[in-house]
Tab-separated table of C-alpha atoms in Angstrom:
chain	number	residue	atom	x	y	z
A	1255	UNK	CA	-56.290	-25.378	38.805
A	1256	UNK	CA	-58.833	-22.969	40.509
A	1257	UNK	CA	-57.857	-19.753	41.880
A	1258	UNK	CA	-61.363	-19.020	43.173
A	1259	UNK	CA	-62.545	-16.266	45.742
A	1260	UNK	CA	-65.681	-15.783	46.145
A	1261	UNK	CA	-66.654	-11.909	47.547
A	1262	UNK	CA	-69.554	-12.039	50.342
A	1263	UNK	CA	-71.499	-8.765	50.658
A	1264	UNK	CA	-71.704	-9.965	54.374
A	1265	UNK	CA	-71.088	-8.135	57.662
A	1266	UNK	CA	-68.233	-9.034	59.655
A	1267	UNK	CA	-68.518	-10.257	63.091
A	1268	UNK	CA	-65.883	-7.943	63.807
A	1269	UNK	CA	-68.040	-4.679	62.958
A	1270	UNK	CA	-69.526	-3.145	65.767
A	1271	UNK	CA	-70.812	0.256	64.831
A	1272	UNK	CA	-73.990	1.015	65.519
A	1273	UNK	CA	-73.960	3.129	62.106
A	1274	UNK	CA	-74.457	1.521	58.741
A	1275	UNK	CA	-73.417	4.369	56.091
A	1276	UNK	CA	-75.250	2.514	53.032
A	1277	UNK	CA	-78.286	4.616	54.475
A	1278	UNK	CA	-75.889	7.624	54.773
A	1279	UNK	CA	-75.445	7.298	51.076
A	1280	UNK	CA	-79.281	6.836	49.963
A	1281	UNK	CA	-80.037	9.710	51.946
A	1282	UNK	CA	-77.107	11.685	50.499
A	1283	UNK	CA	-78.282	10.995	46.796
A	1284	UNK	CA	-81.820	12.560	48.037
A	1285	UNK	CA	-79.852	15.899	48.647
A	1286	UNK	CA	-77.185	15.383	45.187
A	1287	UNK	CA	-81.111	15.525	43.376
A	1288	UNK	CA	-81.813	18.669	44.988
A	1289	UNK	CA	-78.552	20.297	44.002
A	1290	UNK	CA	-79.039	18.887	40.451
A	1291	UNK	CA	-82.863	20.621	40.333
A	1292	UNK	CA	-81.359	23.858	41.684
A	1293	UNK	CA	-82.948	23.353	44.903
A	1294	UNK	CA	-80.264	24.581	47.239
A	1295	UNK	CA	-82.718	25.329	50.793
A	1296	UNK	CA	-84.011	21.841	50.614
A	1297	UNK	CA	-80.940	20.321	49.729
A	1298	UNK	CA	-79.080	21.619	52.841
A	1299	UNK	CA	-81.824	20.656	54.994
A	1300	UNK	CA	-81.364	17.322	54.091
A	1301	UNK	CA	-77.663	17.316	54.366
A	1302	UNK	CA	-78.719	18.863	57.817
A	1303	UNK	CA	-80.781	15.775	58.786
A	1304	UNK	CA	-77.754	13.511	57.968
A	1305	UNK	CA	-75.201	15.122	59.911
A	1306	UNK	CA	-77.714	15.063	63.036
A	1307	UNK	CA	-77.999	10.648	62.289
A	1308	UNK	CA	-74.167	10.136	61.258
A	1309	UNK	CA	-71.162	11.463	63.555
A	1310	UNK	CA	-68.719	11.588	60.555
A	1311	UNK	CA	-69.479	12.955	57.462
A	1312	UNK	CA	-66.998	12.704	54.203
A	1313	UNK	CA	-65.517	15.729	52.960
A	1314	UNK	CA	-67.342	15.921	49.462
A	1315	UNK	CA	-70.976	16.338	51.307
A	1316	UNK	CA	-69.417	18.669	53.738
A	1317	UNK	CA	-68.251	20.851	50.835
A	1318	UNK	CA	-71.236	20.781	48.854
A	1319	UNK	CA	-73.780	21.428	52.089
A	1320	UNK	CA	-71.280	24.353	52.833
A	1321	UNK	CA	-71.949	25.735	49.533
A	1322	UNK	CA	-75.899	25.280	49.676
A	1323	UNK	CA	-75.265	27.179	52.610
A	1324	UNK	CA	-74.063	30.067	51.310
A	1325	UNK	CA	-76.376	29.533	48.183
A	1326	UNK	CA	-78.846	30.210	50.942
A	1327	UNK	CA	-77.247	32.930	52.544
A	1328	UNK	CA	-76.853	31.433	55.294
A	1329	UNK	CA	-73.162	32.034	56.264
A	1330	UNK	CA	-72.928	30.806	60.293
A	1331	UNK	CA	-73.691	27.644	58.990
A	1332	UNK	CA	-71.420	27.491	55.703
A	1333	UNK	CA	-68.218	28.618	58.190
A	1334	UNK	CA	-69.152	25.706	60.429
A	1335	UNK	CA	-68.381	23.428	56.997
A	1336	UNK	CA	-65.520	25.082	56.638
A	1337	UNK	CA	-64.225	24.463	60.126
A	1338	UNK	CA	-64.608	20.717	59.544
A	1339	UNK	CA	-63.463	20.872	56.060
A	1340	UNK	CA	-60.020	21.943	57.165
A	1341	UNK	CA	-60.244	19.123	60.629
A	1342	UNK	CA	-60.811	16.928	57.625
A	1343	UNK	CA	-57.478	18.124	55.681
A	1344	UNK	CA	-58.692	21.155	53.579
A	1345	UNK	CA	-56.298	23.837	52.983
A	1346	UNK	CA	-57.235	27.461	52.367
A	1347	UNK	CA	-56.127	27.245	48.764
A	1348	UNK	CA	-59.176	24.710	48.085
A	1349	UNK	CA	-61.801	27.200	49.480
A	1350	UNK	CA	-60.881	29.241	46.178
A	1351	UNK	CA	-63.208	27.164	44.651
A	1352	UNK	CA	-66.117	28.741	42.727
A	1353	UNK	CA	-68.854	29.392	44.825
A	1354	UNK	CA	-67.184	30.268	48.298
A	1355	UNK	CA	-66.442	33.966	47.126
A	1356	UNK	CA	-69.647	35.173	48.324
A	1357	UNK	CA	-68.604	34.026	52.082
A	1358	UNK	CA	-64.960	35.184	51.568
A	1359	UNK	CA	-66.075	38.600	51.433
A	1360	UNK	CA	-67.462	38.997	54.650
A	1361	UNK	CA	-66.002	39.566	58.602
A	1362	UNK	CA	-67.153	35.924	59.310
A	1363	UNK	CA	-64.380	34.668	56.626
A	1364	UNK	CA	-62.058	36.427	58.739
A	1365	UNK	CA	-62.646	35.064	61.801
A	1366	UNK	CA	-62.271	31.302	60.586
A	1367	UNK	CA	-59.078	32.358	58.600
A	1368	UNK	CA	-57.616	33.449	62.096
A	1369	UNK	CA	-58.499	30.191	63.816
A	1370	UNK	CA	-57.412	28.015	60.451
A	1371	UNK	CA	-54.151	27.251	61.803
A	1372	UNK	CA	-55.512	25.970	64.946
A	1373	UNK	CA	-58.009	23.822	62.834
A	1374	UNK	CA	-55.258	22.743	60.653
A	1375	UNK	CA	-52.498	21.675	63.688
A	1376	UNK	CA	-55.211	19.357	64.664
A	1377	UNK	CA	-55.905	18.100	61.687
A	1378	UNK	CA	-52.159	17.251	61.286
A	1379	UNK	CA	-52.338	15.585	64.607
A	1380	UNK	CA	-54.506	13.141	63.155
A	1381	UNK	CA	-52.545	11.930	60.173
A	1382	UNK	CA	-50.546	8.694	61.570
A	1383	UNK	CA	-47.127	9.083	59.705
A	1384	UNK	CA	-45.442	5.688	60.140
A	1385	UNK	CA	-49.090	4.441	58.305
A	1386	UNK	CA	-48.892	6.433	55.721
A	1387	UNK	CA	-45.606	5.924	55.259
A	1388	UNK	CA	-46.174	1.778	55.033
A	1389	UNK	CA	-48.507	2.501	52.528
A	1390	UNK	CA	-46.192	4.476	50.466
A	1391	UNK	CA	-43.780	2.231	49.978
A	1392	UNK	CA	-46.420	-0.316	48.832
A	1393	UNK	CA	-47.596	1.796	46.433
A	1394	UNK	CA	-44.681	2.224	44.710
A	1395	UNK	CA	-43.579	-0.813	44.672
A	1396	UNK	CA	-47.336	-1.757	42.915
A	1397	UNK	CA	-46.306	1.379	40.282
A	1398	UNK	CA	-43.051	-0.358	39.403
A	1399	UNK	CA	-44.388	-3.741	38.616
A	1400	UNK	CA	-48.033	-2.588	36.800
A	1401	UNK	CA	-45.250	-0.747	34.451
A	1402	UNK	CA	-43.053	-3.454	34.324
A	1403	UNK	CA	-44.443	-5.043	31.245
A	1404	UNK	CA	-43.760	-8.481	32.956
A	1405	UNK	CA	-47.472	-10.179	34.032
A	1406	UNK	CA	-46.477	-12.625	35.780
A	1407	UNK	CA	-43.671	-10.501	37.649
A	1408	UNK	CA	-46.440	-7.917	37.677
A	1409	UNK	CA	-49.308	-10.079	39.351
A	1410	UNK	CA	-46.412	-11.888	41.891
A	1411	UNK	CA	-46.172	-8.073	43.341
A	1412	UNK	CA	-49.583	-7.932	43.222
A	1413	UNK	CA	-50.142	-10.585	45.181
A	1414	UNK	CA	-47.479	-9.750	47.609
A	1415	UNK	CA	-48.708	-6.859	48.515
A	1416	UNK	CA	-51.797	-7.818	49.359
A	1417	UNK	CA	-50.620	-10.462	52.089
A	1418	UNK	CA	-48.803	-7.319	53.399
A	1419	UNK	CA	-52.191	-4.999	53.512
A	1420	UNK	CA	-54.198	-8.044	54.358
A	1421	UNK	CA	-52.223	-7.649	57.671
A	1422	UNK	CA	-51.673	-4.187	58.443
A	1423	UNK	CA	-55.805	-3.608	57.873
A	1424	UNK	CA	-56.603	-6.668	60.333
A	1425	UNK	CA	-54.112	-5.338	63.141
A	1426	UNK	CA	-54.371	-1.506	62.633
A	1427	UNK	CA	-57.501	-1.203	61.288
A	1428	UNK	CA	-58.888	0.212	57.654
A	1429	UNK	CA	-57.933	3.988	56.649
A	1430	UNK	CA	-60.253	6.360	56.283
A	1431	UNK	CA	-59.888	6.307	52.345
A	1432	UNK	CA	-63.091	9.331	51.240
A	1433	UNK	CA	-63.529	10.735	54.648
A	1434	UNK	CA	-60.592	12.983	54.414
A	1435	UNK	CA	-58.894	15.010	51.723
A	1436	UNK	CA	-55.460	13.939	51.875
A	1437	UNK	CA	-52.743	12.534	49.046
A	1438	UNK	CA	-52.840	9.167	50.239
A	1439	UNK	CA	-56.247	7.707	48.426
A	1440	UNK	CA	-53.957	7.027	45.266
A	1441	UNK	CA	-51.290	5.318	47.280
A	1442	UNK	CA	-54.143	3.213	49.112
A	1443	UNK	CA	-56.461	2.015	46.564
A	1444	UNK	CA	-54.261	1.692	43.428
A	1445	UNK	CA	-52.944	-1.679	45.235
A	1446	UNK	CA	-55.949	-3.116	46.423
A	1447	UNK	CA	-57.239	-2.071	42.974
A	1448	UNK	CA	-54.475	-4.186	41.266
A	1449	UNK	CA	-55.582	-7.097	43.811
A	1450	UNK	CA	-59.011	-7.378	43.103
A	1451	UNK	CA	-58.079	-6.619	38.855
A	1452	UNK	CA	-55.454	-10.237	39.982
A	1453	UNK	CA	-58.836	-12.413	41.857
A	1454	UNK	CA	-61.234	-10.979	39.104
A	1455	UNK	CA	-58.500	-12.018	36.368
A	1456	UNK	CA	-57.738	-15.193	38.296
A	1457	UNK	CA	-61.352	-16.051	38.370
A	1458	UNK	CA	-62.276	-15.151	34.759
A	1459	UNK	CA	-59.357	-18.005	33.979
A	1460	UNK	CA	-59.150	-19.431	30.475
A	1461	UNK	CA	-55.551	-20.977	30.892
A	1462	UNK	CA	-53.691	-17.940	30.053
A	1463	UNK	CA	-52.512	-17.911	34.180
A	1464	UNK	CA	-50.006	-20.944	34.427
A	1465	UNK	CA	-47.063	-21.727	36.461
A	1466	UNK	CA	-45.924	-21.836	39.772
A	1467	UNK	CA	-46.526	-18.175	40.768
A	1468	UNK	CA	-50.060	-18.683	40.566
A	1469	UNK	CA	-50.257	-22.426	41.630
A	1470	UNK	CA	-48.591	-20.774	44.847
A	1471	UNK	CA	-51.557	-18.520	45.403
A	1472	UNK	CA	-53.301	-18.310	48.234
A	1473	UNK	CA	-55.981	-16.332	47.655
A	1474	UNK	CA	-58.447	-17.711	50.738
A	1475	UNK	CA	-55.845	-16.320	53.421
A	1476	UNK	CA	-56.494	-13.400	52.158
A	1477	UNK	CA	-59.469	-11.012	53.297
A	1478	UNK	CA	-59.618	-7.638	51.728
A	1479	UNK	CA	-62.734	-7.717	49.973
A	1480	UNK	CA	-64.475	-8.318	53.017
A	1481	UNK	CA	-62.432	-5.850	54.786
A	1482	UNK	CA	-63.344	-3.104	52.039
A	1483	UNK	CA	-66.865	-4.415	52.529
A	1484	UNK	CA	-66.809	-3.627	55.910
A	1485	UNK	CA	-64.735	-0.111	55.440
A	1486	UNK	CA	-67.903	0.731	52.633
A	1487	UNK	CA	-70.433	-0.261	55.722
A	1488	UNK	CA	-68.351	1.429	58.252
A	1489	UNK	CA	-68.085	5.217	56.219
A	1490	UNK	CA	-64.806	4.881	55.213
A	1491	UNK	CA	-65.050	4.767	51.653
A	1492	UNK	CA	-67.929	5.821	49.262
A	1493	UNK	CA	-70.269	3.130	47.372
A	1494	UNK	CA	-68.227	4.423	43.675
A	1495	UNK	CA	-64.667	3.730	45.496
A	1496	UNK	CA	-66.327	0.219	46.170
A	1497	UNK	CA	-67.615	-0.681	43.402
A	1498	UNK	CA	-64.799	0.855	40.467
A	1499	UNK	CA	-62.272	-1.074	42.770
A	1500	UNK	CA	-63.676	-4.300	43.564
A	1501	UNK	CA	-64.768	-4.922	40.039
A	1502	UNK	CA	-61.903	-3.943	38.254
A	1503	UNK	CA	-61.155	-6.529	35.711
A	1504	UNK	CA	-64.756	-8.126	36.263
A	1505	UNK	CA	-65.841	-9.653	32.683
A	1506	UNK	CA	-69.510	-9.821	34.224
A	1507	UNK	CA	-69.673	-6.154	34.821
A	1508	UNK	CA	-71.448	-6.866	38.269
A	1509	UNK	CA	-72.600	-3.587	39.164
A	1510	UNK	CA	-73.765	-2.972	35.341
A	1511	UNK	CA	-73.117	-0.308	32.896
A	1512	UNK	CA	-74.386	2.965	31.795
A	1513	UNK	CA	-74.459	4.396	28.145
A	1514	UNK	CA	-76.460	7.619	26.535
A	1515	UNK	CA	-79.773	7.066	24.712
A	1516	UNK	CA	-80.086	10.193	22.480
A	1517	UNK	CA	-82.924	9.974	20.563
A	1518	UNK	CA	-83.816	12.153	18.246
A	1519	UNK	CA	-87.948	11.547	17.781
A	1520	UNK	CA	-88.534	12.499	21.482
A	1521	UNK	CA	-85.863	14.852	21.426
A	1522	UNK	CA	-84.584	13.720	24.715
A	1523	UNK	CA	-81.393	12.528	25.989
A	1524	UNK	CA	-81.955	9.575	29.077
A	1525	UNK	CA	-79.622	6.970	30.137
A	1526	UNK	CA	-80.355	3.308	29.681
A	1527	UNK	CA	-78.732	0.571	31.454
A	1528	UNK	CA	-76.263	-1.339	29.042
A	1529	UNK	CA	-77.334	-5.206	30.504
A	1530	UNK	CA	-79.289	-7.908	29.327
A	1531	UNK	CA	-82.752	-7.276	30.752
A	1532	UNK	CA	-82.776	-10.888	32.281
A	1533	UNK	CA	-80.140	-9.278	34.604
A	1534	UNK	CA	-81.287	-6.070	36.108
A	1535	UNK	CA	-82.889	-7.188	38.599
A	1536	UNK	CA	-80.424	-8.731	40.126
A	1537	UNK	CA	-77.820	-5.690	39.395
A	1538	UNK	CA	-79.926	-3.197	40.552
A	1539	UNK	CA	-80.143	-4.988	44.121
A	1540	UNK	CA	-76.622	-5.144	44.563
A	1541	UNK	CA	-76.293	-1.401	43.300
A	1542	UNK	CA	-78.791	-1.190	46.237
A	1543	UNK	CA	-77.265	-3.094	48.722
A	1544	UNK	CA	-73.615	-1.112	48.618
A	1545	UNK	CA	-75.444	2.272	48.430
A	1546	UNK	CA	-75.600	3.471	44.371
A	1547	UNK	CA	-78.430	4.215	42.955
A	1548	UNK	CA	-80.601	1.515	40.641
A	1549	UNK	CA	-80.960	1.964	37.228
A	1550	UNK	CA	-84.566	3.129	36.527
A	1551	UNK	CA	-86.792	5.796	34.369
A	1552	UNK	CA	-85.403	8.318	36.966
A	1553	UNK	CA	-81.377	8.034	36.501
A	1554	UNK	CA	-81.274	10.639	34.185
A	1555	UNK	CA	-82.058	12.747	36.194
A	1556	UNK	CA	-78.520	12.432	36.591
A	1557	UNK	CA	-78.052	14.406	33.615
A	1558	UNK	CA	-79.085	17.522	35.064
A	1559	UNK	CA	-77.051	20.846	34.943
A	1560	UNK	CA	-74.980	18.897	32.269
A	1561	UNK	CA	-75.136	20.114	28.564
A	1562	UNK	CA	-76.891	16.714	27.737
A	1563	UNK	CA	-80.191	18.697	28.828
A	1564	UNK	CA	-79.785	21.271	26.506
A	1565	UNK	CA	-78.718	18.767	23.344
A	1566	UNK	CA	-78.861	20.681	20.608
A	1567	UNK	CA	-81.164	18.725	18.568
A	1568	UNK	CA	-82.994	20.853	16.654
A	1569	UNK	CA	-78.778	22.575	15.310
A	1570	UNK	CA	-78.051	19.714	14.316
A	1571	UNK	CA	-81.132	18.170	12.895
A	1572	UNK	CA	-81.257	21.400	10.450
A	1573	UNK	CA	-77.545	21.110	9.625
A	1574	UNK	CA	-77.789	17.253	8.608
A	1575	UNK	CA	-80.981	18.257	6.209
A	1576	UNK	CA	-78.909	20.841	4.764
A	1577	UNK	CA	-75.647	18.939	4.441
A	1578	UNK	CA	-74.948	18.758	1.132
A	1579	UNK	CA	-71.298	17.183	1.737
A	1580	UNK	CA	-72.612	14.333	3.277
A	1581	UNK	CA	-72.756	11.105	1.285
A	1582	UNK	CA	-72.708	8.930	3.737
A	1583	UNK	CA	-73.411	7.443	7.562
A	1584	UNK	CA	-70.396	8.485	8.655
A	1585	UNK	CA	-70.636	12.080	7.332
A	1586	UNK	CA	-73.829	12.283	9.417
A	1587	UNK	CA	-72.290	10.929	12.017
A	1588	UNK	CA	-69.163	13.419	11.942
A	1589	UNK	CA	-71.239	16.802	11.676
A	1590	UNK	CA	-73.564	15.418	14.450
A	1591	UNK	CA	-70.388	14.586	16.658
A	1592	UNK	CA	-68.538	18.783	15.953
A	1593	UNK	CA	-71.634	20.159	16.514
A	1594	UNK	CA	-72.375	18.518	19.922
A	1595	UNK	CA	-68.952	18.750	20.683
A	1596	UNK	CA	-68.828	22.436	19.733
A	1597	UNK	CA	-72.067	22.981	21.656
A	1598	UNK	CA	-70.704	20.958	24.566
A	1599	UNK	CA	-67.228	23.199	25.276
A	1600	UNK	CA	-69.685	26.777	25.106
A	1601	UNK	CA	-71.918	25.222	27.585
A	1602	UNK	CA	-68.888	24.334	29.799
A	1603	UNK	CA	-67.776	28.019	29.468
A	1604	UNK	CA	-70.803	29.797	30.338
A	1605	UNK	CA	-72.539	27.014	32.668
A	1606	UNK	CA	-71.804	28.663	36.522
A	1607	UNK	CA	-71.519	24.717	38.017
A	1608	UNK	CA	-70.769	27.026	41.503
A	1609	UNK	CA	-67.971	24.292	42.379
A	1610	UNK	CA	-70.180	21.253	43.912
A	1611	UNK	CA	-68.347	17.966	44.024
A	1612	UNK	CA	-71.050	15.989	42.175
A	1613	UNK	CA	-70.287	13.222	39.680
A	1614	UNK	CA	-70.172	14.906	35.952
A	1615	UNK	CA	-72.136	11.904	33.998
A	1616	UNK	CA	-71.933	14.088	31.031
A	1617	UNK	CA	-68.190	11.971	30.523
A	1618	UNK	CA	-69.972	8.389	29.760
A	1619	UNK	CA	-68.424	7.453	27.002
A	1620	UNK	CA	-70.892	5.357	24.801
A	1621	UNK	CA	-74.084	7.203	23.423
A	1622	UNK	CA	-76.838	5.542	21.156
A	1623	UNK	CA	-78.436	7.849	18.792
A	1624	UNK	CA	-81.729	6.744	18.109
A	1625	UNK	CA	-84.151	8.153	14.975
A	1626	UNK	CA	-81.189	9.650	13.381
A	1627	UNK	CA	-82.043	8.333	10.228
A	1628	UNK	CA	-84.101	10.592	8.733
A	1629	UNK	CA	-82.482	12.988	8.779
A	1630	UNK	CA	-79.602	11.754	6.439
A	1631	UNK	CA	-81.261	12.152	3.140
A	1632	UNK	CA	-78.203	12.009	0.850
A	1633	UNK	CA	-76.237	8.820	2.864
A	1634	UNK	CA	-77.078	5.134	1.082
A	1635	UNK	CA	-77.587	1.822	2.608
A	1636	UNK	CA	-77.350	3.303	5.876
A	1637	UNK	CA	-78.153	0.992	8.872
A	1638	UNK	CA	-78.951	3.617	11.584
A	1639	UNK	CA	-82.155	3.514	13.191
């Protein structure tokens, strides 16, 4: 039996803006660099540039051009942000964010805190109540079974609910899942996330997905990857929603993997891509084609203003020659793992990150230490390079 459905990075026919936000997103990661290099002026002038192509922006570049705004001193500007920050569901409490106390302090903060209410009754106005509702009530009825214990119960729910999205999306149209800052992205991706985890599961079949429940399956009615396609195309929902969602469950790891090259010779820490070379080619234009950036001798970059660029190499190089504890690979490995994680938490404490919302890479969870071996003289038969 085969559950197959096959997801099309194709435009629908039905998609009519003259606006395709996958260029919104390259140009976005131009002005994320700038932030990460500390250069705030030329970061907001490109933020600038995009605002002037793209009608809507989402709430995350609004926030962080606001703040290179007032980086910049330039606080006419940074108060326009805010006034769409709050038409795009901001409340006051989230401008108490580090780096907006600078504007806060002056008459101009004020003034936009007297028209706030006005901002926020139209933001209110916006909010369709009877959808959000709908999508409430899906969500927790995807909570109950993905804690049921029960997979086949479990992916039945799944399933159901999708037939019920797959409708309400083709009559009423896609939310807008990034572009606002709202409660509702939980209760509107976890279920399409289950969906996708179901096809990806579904498709990844070794027999383990019998029975009637799944014989019953109709996967081809259903069209929600290409109507999350079209939502990524459309500025509704950023290229990471996309791509942690639609390949949830994937065993092929489409859209490729990241892990931490820390290598001790060059003293550098980079990222390297963790795919067979054969393969990133082909990753790297689909990364491409929903708006991420490739993997390349420039990702690290991405590793800026995280303590990853100040690894403290040399600490803990000295401490594993002196280590007179260590017998073995996995002493080394154990001092080498407190000190960075020691060295890690003071950096957190004393780093000023001035409250952009930028993805914090320094959380990838697999690292490679490379020329580490050296350095433990006492440890036997180790296998470290």
């Amino acid at each position: 039996m085969r559950y197959y459905i096959i997801f099309l990075f194709l435009t629908s026919s039905a998609f009519t803006s003259s606006k395709n936000y996958i260029i919104y997103h390259k140009k976005i990661q131009i002005a994320e660099l700038l932030i990460r290099k500390g250069n705030y002026r030329e970061a907001l002038a490109s933020y600038q540039a995009v605002f002037n192509d793209f009608e809507i922006a989402f709430y995350k570049d609004l926030h962080n051009a606001s703040l290179c705004a007032i980086k910049d001193g330039n606080y006419d500007l940074a108060i326009k942000y805010c006034e769409k920050l709050v038409i795009q569901g901001y409340l006051l409490i989230d401008f108490n964010a580090t780096g907006f106390s600078k504007l806060k302090s002056t008459l101009k903060w004020n003034r936009f805190v007297q028209r706030y209410d006005k901002l926020r009754s139209y933001y209110l106005s916006t909010v369709d109540q009877n959808m959000n509702q709908k999508l409430h009530d899906i969500f927790e009825k995807d909570q109950i079974a993905a804690s049921s214990g029960n997979i086949e119960f479990q992916d039945s729910v799944f399933y159901g609910n999708a037939l019920l999205l797959n409708k309400i999306y083709v009559s009423e149209g896609f939310p807008n899942c990034n572009i606002y800052k709202d409660t509702m992205l939980l209760n509107i991706l976890a279920p399409l996330r289950h969906y996708f985890g179901l096809v990806n599961r579904l498709n990844d079949n070794h027999g383990q997905y019998e029975g009637r429940i799944y014989e019953n399956m109709n996967l081809s009615s259903i069209c929600l990857n290409q109507l999350f396609y079209d939502a990524l195309i459309q500025g509704k929902i950023l290229p990471t929603t996309y791509a942690d969602n639609i390949s949830y469950f994937d065993s092929e790891n489409r859209f490729g993997k990241l892990v931490l090259r820390i290598d001790f010779d060059k003293e550098k820490v980079e990222f390297m891509p963790w795919i067979n070379e054969e393969r990133l080619n082909d990753i790297n234009q689909l990364r491409v084609s929903v708006g991420l950036f490739p993997f390349d001798n420039s990702t690290s970059y991405l590793l800026n203003n995280t303590w990853y660029s100040k690894y403290p190499f040399r600490e803990i190089k000295s401490a594993m020659m002196n280590c007179e504890s260590c017998k073995s690979k996995l002493d080394y490995i154990l001092l080498e793992s407190r000190i960075a994680s020691q060295f890690s938490e003071q950096y957190n404490k004393e780093y000023d990150k001035f409250g952009f919302i930028l993805v914090d890479y320094s959380n990838v969870n697999h690292s490679y230490l490379v020329g580490i071996k050296p350095y433990m003289r006492n440890a036997n038969n180790s296998n470290s390079k």
